Each structure stands twice: as structure tokens, then as C-alpha cells.
């Protein structure tokens, strides 16, 4: 059953319609620079604008997930999961990658840094109550039981070993990941090393 999403705002009266037996509705489109460097996770509406204005081209269209069609006057655009700018945009260097839950989970590959199980929480290796910072160098993905068991103790006090290197990630795709709460599986191959 098609779901209508009226998407009104500045400029043209846009009408985004989800077609097919929607398995899921894509909310973001990965924007790549002309050099294929990941730039941003765009709202669908902005991605459509770039496509319709011939500023970007589709890069990745997966027939199973292309569920969203866009209709404006006389045009229908099937919204791809990844698009690429036709012209290179210079991106200024913006310093350290912000620490977010999504980015940390990706750095640690979703695994607990103590036992290797599926991680659900973030643990401060040196507990915050003991002066530990909320920084890449002191945070690790952790399963709930390890997080609970470790509590506010130091690794040296309980004889635990950390299996994850606590390094801040570098590279443009990490900035994108920090700004994105959810990663589309289709994006991973475009996000470079460490993302897959
Ligand atoms: Zn664990």
C-alpha cells in the first residue's frame, strides 16, 4: 500500500511518494563528491533537488531498496541510495572527528572491547567519576554485562584487558558518520576503510 508523504517547503511544491510494497523507507541519501569522497547524509528532499537540477547523478541504485519515487511536474525520479556531485566541491579541514555513539560503534565494529560480544553501550575506560574524559581515547563500545560488571573500576583493578585500540578516527567519511545516526547498508562500500 503506497504511503504518501507530502513534503512541502520552500520553492516548488514537491510530492514524495513511497511506492511498492515498502520494506523500509529511505530517509537519507549519501552524497559523494565528484572524487567519490563521502560528503554528507542528505535528507531525501535535498538529494532530489540536486538530481533534478542536474547537479548530481545517481551512483548506487539497488532495485530492492529503491522504494521511493519523486514526482514533480512531468518528472519521476527514483531516489537512489547514493548520489555523486558532477563538480568537485572543496571541503575545508574541520579538525577532530566528533565522538558520537554511531561513530564509536563503527570504530569498534559493534563489538565489546572487553569480551567481543555485541556491544550495546559506551564504556569510559577510566570512569568519568575518576577523571576519565568523554573522548575517543577513553571510550570503548561495550556489552551491557561488561559495562555493568566493570562499573567505576579501573582495568588494572579488575585485571581486564582491552581488545580495541582507542584511537580517534581520521578521514572525511568519519565526519559524515559522526553526523549520521543510521548507516544505510548500501553506503558502506562508499565509506572507505573501516566502514565495511
Ligand atoms: Zn562484554
Short mmCIF file of N, CA, C and O in Angstrom, two decimals, residues 100-150:
data_model
loop_
_atom_site.label_atom_id
_atom_site.label_comp_id
_atom_site.label_asym_id
_atom_site.label_seq_id
_atom_site.Cartn_x
_atom_site.Cartn_y
_atom_site.Cartn_z
N UNK A 100 30.54 10.37 18.53
CA UNK A 100 29.12 10.06 18.68
C UNK A 100 28.98 8.56 18.87
O UNK A 100 29.92 7.80 18.58
N UNK A 101 27.83 8.18 19.33
CA UNK A 101 27.59 6.77 19.57
C UNK A 101 27.74 5.96 18.28
O UNK A 101 28.39 4.92 18.25
N UNK A 102 27.12 6.46 17.19
CA UNK A 102 27.16 5.72 15.92
C UNK A 102 28.60 5.56 15.43
O UNK A 102 29.00 4.48 14.98
N UNK A 103 29.38 6.62 15.53
CA UNK A 103 30.75 6.57 15.03
C UNK A 103 31.61 5.65 15.90
O UNK A 103 32.45 4.90 15.41
N UNK A 104 31.38 5.70 17.20
CA UNK A 104 32.17 4.84 18.10
C UNK A 104 31.85 3.37 17.84
O UNK A 104 32.74 2.51 17.80
N UNK A 105 30.56 3.07 17.65
CA UNK A 105 30.17 1.69 17.37
C UNK A 105 30.83 1.20 16.08
O UNK A 105 31.21 0.04 15.95
N UNK A 106 30.96 2.10 15.13
CA UNK A 106 31.58 1.72 13.87
C UNK A 106 33.08 1.51 14.05
O UNK A 106 33.65 0.56 13.54
N UNK A 107 33.73 2.42 14.78
CA UNK A 107 35.17 2.26 15.02
C UNK A 107 35.44 0.90 15.66
O UNK A 107 36.37 0.18 15.31
N UNK A 108 34.60 0.52 16.63
CA UNK A 108 34.81 -0.71 17.38
C UNK A 108 34.07 -1.89 16.75
O UNK A 108 33.95 -2.95 17.36
N UNK A 109 33.54 -1.69 15.56
CA UNK A 109 32.86 -2.72 14.78
C UNK A 109 31.72 -3.38 15.54
O UNK A 109 31.45 -4.58 15.40
N UNK A 110 31.08 -2.61 16.40
CA UNK A 110 29.90 -3.11 17.10
C UNK A 110 30.19 -4.18 18.13
O UNK A 110 29.28 -4.87 18.59
N UNK A 111 31.48 -4.34 18.47
CA UNK A 111 31.86 -5.41 19.40
C UNK A 111 32.35 -4.83 20.72
O UNK A 111 33.00 -3.81 20.76
N UNK A 112 32.06 -5.55 21.79
CA UNK A 112 32.51 -5.14 23.12
C UNK A 112 34.03 -5.20 23.18
O UNK A 112 34.63 -6.21 22.81
N UNK A 113 34.64 -4.13 23.65
CA UNK A 113 36.09 -4.07 23.72
C UNK A 113 36.68 -4.97 24.79
O UNK A 113 37.90 -5.17 24.85
N UNK A 114 35.83 -5.53 25.65
CA UNK A 114 36.32 -6.39 26.72
C UNK A 114 36.13 -7.87 26.42
O UNK A 114 37.02 -8.67 26.63
N UNK A 115 34.95 -8.24 25.90
CA UNK A 115 34.67 -9.67 25.70
C UNK A 115 34.38 -10.03 24.24
O UNK A 115 34.33 -11.21 23.90
N UNK A 116 34.18 -9.05 23.38
CA UNK A 116 33.94 -9.34 21.97
C UNK A 116 32.50 -9.60 21.60
O UNK A 116 32.17 -9.78 20.43
N UNK A 117 31.60 -9.62 22.58
CA UNK A 117 30.18 -9.78 22.28
C UNK A 117 29.63 -8.53 21.61
O UNK A 117 30.31 -7.52 21.52
N UNK A 118 28.38 -8.63 21.19
CA UNK A 118 27.75 -7.48 20.55
C UNK A 118 27.65 -6.32 21.55
O UNK A 118 27.18 -6.50 22.68
N UNK A 119 28.12 -5.17 21.14
CA UNK A 119 28.14 -4.01 22.04
C UNK A 119 26.80 -3.29 22.01
O UNK A 119 26.16 -3.19 20.98
N UNK A 120 26.39 -2.83 23.17
CA UNK A 120 25.14 -2.06 23.25
C UNK A 120 25.35 -0.70 23.89
O UNK A 120 24.50 0.15 23.82
N UNK A 121 26.46 -0.55 24.59
CA UNK A 121 26.66 0.68 25.35
C UNK A 121 28.06 1.23 25.09
O UNK A 121 28.89 0.59 24.45
N UNK A 122 28.29 2.41 25.62
CA UNK A 122 29.62 3.00 25.57
C UNK A 122 30.18 2.99 26.98
O UNK A 122 29.50 3.41 27.93
N UNK A 123 31.41 2.50 27.12
CA UNK A 123 32.05 2.49 28.43
C UNK A 123 33.21 3.48 28.45
O UNK A 123 33.96 3.57 27.47
N UNK A 124 33.33 4.20 29.55
CA UNK A 124 34.50 5.04 29.75
C UNK A 124 35.56 4.19 30.44
O UNK A 124 35.34 3.74 31.57
N UNK A 125 36.67 3.95 29.77
CA UNK A 125 37.68 3.03 30.28
C UNK A 125 38.18 3.51 31.63
O UNK A 125 38.21 2.75 32.59
N UNK A 126 38.61 4.75 31.70
CA UNK A 126 38.82 5.37 33.01
C UNK A 126 37.48 6.04 33.34
O UNK A 126 37.04 6.93 32.63
N UNK A 127 36.80 5.57 34.36
CA UNK A 127 35.45 6.07 34.64
C UNK A 127 35.43 7.59 34.80
O UNK A 127 36.39 8.18 35.29
N UNK A 128 34.35 8.16 34.37
CA UNK A 128 34.22 9.62 34.46
C UNK A 128 34.32 10.07 35.92
O UNK A 128 34.83 11.13 36.22
N UNK A 129 33.82 9.21 36.84
CA UNK A 129 33.86 9.56 38.26
C UNK A 129 35.30 9.62 38.77
O UNK A 129 35.55 10.10 39.87
N UNK A 130 36.22 9.09 37.97
CA UNK A 130 37.63 9.09 38.38
C UNK A 130 38.48 9.91 37.44
O UNK A 130 39.68 9.68 37.29
N UNK A 131 37.84 10.82 36.77
CA UNK A 131 38.58 11.79 35.95
C UNK A 131 38.71 11.42 34.49
O UNK A 131 39.36 12.13 33.72
N UNK A 132 38.09 10.30 34.08
CA UNK A 132 38.16 9.90 32.67
C UNK A 132 37.38 10.87 31.79
O UNK A 132 36.35 11.40 32.21
N UNK A 133 37.88 11.09 30.59
CA UNK A 133 37.23 12.05 29.69
C UNK A 133 36.28 11.32 28.75
O UNK A 133 36.39 10.11 28.52
N UNK A 134 35.36 12.10 28.19
CA UNK A 134 34.47 11.56 27.16
C UNK A 134 35.15 11.85 25.82
O UNK A 134 34.83 12.83 25.14
N UNK A 135 36.12 11.03 25.49
CA UNK A 135 36.92 11.25 24.28
C UNK A 135 37.20 9.91 23.62
O UNK A 135 37.06 8.85 24.26
N UNK A 136 37.58 9.97 22.35
CA UNK A 136 37.89 8.74 21.61
C UNK A 136 38.89 7.87 22.36
O UNK A 136 38.82 6.65 22.33
N UNK A 137 39.85 8.52 23.04
CA UNK A 137 40.94 7.79 23.69
C UNK A 137 40.51 7.14 24.99
O UNK A 137 41.27 6.38 25.60
N UNK A 138 39.30 7.44 25.45
CA UNK A 138 38.85 6.86 26.72
C UNK A 138 37.49 6.17 26.61
O UNK A 138 36.93 5.74 27.61
N UNK A 139 36.96 6.07 25.40
CA UNK A 139 35.65 5.44 25.24
C UNK A 139 35.78 4.17 24.42
O UNK A 139 36.55 4.11 23.46
N UNK A 140 34.99 3.19 24.77
CA UNK A 140 35.00 1.93 24.03
C UNK A 140 33.58 1.36 23.99
O UNK A 140 32.81 1.55 24.92
N UNK A 141 33.26 0.69 22.88
CA UNK A 141 31.98 0.01 22.79
C UNK A 141 31.99 -1.16 23.78
O UNK A 141 33.02 -1.82 23.94
N UNK A 142 30.88 -1.38 24.44
CA UNK A 142 30.84 -2.42 25.47
C UNK A 142 29.47 -3.09 25.46
O UNK A 142 28.46 -2.48 25.14
N UNK A 143 29.46 -4.38 25.84
CA UNK A 143 28.18 -5.03 26.05
C UNK A 143 27.67 -4.59 27.42
O UNK A 143 28.45 -4.13 28.27
N UNK A 144 26.39 -4.75 27.64
CA UNK A 144 25.80 -4.29 28.90
C UNK A 144 26.38 -5.04 30.11
O UNK A 144 26.71 -4.42 31.12
N UNK A 145 26.53 -6.38 30.02
CA UNK A 145 27.08 -7.08 31.20
C UNK A 145 28.48 -6.61 31.57
O UNK A 145 28.77 -6.41 32.76
N UNK A 146 29.38 -6.42 30.59
CA UNK A 146 30.73 -5.95 30.91
C UNK A 146 30.68 -4.55 31.52
O UNK A 146 31.38 -4.27 32.51
N UNK A 147 29.87 -3.70 30.91
CA UNK A 147 29.75 -2.33 31.41
C UNK A 147 29.30 -2.34 32.86
O UNK A 147 29.84 -1.64 33.72
N UNK A 148 28.32 -3.21 33.15
CA UNK A 148 27.77 -3.30 34.49
C UNK A 148 28.80 -3.86 35.47
O UNK A 148 28.95 -3.37 36.59
N UNK A 149 29.50 -4.91 35.01
CA UNK A 149 30.46 -5.57 35.90
C UNK A 149 31.66 -4.67 36.21
O UNK A 149 32.18 -4.67 37.30
N UNK A 150 32.07 -3.93 35.19
CA UNK A 150 33.25 -3.08 35.37
C UNK A 150 32.91 -1.91 36.30
O UNK A 150 33.72 -1.52 37.15
#
